[in-house]
XYZ file of C-alpha atoms in Angstrom:
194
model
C -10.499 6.081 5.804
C -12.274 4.547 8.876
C -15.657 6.073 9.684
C -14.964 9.109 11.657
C -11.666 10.336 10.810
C -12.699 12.977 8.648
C -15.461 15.122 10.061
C -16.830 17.424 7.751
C -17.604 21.190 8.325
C -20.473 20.978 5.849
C -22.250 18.536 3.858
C -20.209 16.044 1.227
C -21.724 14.179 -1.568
C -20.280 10.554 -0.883
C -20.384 8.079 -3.749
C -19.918 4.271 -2.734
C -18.645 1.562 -5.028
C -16.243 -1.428 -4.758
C -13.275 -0.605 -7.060
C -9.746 -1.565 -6.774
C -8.780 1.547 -7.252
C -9.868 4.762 -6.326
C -8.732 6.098 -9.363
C -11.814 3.766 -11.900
C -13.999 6.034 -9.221
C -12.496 8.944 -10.213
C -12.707 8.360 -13.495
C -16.374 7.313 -13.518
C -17.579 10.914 -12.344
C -15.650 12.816 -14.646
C -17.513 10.731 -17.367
C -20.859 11.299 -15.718
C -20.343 14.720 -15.000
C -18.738 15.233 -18.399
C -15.764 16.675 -17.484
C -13.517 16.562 -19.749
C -10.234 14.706 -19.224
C -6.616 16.041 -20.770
C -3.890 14.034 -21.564
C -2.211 14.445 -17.675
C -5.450 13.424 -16.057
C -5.543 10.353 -18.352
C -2.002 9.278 -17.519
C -2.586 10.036 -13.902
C -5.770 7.642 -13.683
C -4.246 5.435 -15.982
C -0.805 4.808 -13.754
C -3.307 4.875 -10.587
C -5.196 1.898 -11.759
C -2.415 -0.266 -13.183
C -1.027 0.429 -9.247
C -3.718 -0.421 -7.472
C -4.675 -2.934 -9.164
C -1.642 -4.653 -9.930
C -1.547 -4.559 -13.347
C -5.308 -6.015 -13.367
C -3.792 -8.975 -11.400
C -4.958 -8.180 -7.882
C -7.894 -10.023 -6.904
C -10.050 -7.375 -6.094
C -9.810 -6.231 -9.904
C -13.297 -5.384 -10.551
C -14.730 -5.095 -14.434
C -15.287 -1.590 -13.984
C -11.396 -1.058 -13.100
C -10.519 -3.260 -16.112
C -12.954 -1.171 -18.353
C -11.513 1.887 -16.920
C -7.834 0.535 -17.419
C -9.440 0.110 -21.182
C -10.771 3.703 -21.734
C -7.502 5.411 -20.256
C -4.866 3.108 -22.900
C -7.159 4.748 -25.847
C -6.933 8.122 -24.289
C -3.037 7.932 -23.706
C -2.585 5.443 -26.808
C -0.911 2.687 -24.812
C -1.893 -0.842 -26.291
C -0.428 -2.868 -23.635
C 0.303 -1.442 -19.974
C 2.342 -4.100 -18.413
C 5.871 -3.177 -20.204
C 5.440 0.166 -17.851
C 4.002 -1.877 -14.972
C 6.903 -3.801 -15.157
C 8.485 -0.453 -14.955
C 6.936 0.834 -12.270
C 6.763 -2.435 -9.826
C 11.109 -2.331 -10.943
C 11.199 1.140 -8.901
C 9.068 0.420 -6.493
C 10.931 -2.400 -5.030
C 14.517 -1.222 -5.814
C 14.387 0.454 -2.584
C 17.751 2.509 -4.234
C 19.328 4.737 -2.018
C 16.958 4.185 0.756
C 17.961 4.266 4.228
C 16.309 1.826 6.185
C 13.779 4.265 8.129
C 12.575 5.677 4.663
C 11.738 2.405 4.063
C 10.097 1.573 6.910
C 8.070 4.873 7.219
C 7.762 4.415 3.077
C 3.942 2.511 3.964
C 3.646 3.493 7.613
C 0.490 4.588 9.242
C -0.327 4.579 12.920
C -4.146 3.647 14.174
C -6.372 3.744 17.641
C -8.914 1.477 17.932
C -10.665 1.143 21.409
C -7.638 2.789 23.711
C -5.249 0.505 21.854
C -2.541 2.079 19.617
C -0.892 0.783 16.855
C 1.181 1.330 13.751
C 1.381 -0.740 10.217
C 4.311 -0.712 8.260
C 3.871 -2.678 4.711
C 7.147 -3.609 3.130
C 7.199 -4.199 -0.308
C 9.388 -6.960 -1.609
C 10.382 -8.109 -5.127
C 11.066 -11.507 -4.185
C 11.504 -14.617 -1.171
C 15.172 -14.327 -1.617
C 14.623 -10.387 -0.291
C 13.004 -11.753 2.694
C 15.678 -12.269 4.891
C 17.966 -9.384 4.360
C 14.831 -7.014 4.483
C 14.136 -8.187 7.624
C 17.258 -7.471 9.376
C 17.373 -4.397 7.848
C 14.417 -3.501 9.721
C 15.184 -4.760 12.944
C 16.933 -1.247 13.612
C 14.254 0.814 12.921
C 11.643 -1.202 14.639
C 13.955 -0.984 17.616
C 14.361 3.025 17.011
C 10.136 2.824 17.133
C 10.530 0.959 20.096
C 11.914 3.658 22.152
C 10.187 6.381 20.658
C 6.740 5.552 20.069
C 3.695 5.385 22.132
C 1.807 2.352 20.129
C 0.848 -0.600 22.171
C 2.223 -2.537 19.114
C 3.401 -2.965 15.306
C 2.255 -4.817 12.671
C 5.282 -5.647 9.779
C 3.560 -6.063 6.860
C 5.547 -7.855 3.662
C 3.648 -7.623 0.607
C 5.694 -9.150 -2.629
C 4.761 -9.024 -6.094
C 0.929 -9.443 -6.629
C 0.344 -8.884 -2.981
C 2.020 -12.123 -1.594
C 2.535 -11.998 2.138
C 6.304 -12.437 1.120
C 7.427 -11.598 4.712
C 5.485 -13.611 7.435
C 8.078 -16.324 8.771
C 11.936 -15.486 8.493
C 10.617 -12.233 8.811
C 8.788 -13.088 12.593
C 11.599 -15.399 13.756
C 13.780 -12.455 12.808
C 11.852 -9.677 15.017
C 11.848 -12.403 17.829
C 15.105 -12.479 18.043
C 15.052 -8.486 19.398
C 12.091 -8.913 20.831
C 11.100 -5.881 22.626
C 9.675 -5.326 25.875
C 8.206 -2.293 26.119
C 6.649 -2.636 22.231
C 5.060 -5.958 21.114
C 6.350 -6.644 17.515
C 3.833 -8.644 15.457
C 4.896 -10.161 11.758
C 3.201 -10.022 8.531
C 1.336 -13.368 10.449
C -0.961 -10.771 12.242
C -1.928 -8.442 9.364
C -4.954 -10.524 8.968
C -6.142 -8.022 12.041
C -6.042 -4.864 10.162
């Protein structure tokens, strides 16, 4: 969360570290508080962090996610995760009986920054031969956004496997040709502002 979107009616404890995943943060205070972790906990945390952090592939993989990865495949007696991150990634790209605005609104969250509105949509793709058809799949639902929102613009977002901006040309030349006037439409080529 930005600073400031979550005002507090009394004093919170806050606890600051650099993690891939919030989950390895998680994890850390029920081991210093000693709370004791069951078996649904464990394979909570545990699917959290192979998420977040891609299988321990994403860059930001810190040591302390990787130890955490660790402790959680003794507690739920996994010896190797990536057979269910394999798994897992598999769903989360089928995009199976999805309509195209569930897919769009799958990752969406809208922002203000300094009187200037905005949404993000990240779009999840398996591979560069998904580009293209994603795209004009989308080209609906960003026009449906067009008419009904009141952002100043969008950001498409294509993330493919191990957080590859999969999306960023075809995916622009696509929007452009719907370009739409009252809504600027802004490719995976502008995420860098977020």
């Amino acid at each position: 969360h930005a600073l400031g979107d979550i005002i507090p009616d009394e004093y919170i404890p806050i606890s600051v570290a650099k993690y891939a995943s919030n989950c390895t943060q998680i994890l850390r205070e029920f081991l210093n508080c000693d709370i004791e972790i069951n078996e649904t906990t464990a394979k909570v945390l545990f699917m959290g962090i192979l998420s977040d952090t891609e299988n321990l592939e994403k860059t930001a993989t810190t040591d302390m996610d990787r130890e955490a990865l660790s402790y959680l495949c003794k507690l739920v007696k996994i010896s190797d995760p990536t057979p269910i991150y394999e798994k897992m990634l598999e769903a989360k790209l089928s995009f199976k009986g999805m309509t195209e605005r569930e897919i769009f609104y799958n990752d969406y969250k809208d922002y203000s920054k300094l009187d200037v509105k905005y949404g993000i949509a990240c779009i999840d793709v398996a591979n560069t031969d998904m580009i293209p058809s994603m795209a004009e799949r989308m080209v609906s639902v960003l026009n449906e956004e067009a008419e009904m929102s009141e952002n100043d613009f969008i950001i498409v977002k294509g993330l493919g496997k191990n957080g590859v901006h999969a999306l960023s040309e075809i995916f622009f030349n696509i929007v452009n040709r719907y370009y739409i006037t009252q809504l600027h439409v802004f490719s995976s080529a502008l995420s860098i502002l977020i």
